[in-house]
mmCIF file of C-alpha atoms in Angstrom:
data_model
loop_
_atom_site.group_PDB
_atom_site.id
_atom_site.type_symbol
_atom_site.label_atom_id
_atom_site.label_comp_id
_atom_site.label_asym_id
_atom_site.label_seq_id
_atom_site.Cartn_x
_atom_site.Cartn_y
_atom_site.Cartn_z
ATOM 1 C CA UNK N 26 -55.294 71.171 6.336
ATOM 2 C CA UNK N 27 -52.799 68.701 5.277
ATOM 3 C CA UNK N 28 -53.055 65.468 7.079
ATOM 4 C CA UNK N 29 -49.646 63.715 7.744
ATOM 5 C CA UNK N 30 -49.048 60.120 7.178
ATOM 6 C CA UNK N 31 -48.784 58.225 9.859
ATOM 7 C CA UNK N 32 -46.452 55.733 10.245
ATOM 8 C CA UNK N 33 -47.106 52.303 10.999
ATOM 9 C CA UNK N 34 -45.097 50.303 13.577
ATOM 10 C CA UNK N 35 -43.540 47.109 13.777
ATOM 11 C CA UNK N 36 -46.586 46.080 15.710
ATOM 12 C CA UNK N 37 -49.327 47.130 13.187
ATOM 13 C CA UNK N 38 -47.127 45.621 10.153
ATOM 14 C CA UNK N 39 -46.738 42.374 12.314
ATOM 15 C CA UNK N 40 -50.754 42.174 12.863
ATOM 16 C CA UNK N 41 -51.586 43.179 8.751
ATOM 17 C CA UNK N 42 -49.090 40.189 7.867
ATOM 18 C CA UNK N 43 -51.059 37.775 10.568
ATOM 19 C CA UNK N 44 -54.047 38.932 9.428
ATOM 20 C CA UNK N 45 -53.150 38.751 5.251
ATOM 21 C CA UNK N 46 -51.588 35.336 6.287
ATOM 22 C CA UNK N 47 -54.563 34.089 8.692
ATOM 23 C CA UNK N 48 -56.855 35.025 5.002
ATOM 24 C CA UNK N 49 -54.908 33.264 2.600
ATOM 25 C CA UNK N 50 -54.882 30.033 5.024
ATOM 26 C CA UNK N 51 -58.647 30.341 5.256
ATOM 27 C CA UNK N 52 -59.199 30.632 1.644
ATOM 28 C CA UNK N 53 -56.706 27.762 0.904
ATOM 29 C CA UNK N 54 -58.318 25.453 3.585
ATOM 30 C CA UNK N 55 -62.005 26.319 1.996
ATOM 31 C CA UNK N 56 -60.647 25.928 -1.349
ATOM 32 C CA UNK N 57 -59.075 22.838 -0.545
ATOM 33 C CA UNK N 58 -62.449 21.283 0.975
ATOM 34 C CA UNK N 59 -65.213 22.551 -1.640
ATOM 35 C CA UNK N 60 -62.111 20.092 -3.768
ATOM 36 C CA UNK N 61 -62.566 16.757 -1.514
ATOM 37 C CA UNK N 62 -66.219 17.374 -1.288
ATOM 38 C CA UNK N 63 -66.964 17.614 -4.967
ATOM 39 C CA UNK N 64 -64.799 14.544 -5.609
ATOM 40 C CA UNK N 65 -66.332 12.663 -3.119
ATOM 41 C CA UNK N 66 -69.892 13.920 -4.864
ATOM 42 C CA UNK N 67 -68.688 12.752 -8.281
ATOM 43 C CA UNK N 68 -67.483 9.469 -7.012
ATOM 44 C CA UNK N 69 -70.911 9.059 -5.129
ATOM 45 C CA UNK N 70 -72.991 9.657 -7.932
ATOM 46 C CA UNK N 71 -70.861 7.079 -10.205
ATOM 47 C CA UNK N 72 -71.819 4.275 -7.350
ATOM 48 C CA UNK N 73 -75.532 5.525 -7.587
ATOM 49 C CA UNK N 74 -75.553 5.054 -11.355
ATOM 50 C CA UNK N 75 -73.716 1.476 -11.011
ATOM 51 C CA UNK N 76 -75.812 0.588 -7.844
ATOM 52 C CA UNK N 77 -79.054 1.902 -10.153
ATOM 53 C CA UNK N 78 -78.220 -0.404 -13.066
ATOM 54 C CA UNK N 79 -77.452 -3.229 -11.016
ATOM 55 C CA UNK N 80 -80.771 -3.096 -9.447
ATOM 56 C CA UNK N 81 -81.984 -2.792 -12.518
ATOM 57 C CA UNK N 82 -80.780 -5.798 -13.882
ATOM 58 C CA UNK N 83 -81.829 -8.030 -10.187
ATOM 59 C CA UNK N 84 -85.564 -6.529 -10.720
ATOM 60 C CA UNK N 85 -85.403 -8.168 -14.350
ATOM 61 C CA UNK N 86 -84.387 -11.344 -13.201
ATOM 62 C CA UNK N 87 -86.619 -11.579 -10.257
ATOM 63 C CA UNK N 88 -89.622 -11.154 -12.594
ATOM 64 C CA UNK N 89 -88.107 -13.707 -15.122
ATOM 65 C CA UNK N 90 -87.707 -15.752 -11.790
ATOM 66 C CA UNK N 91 -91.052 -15.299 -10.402
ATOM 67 C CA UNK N 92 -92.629 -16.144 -14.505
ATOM 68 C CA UNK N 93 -90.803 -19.401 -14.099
ATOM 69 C CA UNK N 94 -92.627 -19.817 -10.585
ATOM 70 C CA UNK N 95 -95.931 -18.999 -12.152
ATOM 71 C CA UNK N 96 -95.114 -21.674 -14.894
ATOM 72 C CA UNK N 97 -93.824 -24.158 -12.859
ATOM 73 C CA UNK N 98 -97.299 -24.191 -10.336
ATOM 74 C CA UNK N 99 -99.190 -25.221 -13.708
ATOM 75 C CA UNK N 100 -99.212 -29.291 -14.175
ATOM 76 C CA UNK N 101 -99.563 -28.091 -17.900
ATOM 77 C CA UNK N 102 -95.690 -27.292 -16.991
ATOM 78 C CA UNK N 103 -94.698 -30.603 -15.419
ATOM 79 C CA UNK N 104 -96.434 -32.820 -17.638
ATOM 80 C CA UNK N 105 -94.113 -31.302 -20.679
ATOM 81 C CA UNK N 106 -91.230 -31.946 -18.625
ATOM 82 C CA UNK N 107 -92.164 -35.842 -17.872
ATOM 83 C CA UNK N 108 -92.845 -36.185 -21.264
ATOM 84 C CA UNK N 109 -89.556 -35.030 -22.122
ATOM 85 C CA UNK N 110 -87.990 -37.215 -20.029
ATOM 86 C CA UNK N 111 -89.680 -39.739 -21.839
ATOM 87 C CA UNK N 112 -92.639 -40.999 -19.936
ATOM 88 C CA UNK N 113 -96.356 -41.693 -20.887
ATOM 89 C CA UNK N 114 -99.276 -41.627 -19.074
ATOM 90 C CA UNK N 115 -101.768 -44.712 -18.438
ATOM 91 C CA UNK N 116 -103.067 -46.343 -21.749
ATOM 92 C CA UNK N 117 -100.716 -44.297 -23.984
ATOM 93 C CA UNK N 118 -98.618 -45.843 -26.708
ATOM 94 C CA UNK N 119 -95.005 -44.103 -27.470
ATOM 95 C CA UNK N 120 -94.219 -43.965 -30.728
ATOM 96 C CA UNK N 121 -90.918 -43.223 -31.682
ATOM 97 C CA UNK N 122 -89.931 -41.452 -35.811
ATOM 98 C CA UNK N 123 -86.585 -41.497 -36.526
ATOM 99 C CA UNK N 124 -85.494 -39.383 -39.579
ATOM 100 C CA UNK N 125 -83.352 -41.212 -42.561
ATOM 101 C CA UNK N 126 -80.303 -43.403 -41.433
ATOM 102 C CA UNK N 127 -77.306 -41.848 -43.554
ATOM 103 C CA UNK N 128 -75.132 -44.740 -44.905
ATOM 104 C CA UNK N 129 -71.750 -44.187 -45.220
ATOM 105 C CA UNK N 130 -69.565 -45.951 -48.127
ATOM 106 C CA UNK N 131 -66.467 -47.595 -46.576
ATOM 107 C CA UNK N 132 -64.489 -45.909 -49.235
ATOM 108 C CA UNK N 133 -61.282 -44.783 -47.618
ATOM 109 C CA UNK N 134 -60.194 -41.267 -48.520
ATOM 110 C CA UNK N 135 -56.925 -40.945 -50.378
ATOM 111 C CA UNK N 136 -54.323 -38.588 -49.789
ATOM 112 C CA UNK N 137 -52.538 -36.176 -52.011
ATOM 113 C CA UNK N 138 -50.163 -37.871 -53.449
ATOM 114 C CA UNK N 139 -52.389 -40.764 -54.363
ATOM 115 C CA UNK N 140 -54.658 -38.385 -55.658
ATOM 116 C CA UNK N 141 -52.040 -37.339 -57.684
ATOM 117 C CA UNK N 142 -51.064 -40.813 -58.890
ATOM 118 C CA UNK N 143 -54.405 -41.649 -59.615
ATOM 119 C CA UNK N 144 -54.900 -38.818 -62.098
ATOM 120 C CA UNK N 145 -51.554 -39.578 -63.430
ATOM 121 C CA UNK N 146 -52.593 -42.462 -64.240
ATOM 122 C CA UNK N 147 -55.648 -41.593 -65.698
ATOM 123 C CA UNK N 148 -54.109 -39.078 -68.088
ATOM 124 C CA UNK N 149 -51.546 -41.632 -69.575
ATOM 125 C CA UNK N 150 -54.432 -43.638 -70.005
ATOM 126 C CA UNK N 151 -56.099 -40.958 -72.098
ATOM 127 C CA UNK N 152 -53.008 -40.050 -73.965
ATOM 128 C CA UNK N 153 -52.542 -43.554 -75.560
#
């Protein structure tokens, strides 16, 4: 037995067509998404890595901060800084050593062309 082909109507070509249509929509739409969601993702994890370093680099200072507290609660601490500043406790003496005063000769410096004069000169003076 030989089974004829049946033809299909307007109706069932109409419906495959919605249906092939309705698919490639779907697809596109899902396609579309899993796109927008991985960007999003990438751009997330590029704020995570700059939010990471950043609190990274606050948790360093805050210790360097918090050594500078320690420091500062010593009076070893603040009695380097007044002495800095220049002050001396009870029954101390300052003493004061200043390194070697430079003297400078008031010997104007000459310019080129009385450079040039001068050794001028000095070569005719040579010459005779």
């Amino acid at each position: 037995m030989i089974r004829k082909k049946k033809k299909k109507t307007k109706k069932e070509k109409f419906s495959n067509l919605v249906s092939l249509f309705t698919s490639f929509l779907l697809i596109f739409f899902l396609a579309f998404s899993n796109f927008k969601i991985a960007k999003s993702k990438t751009e997330l994890k590029n704020r995570l890595r700059n939010l990471t370093t950043q609190l990274n680099q606050i948790e360093e200072k805050n210790k360097e901060i918090k050594k500078k507290i320690g420091q500062a609660e010593k009076e070893s601490f603040w009695e380097e800084k007044i002495r800095e500043e220049g002050y001396v406790k009870e029954g101390e003496e300052m003493i004061v050593i200043k390194g070697p005063q430079k003297t400078k000769e008031s010997t104007p410096e000459k310019n080129r062309w009385q450079k040039f004069l001068e050794s001028l000169k000095n070569f005719l003076e040579k010459q005779e």
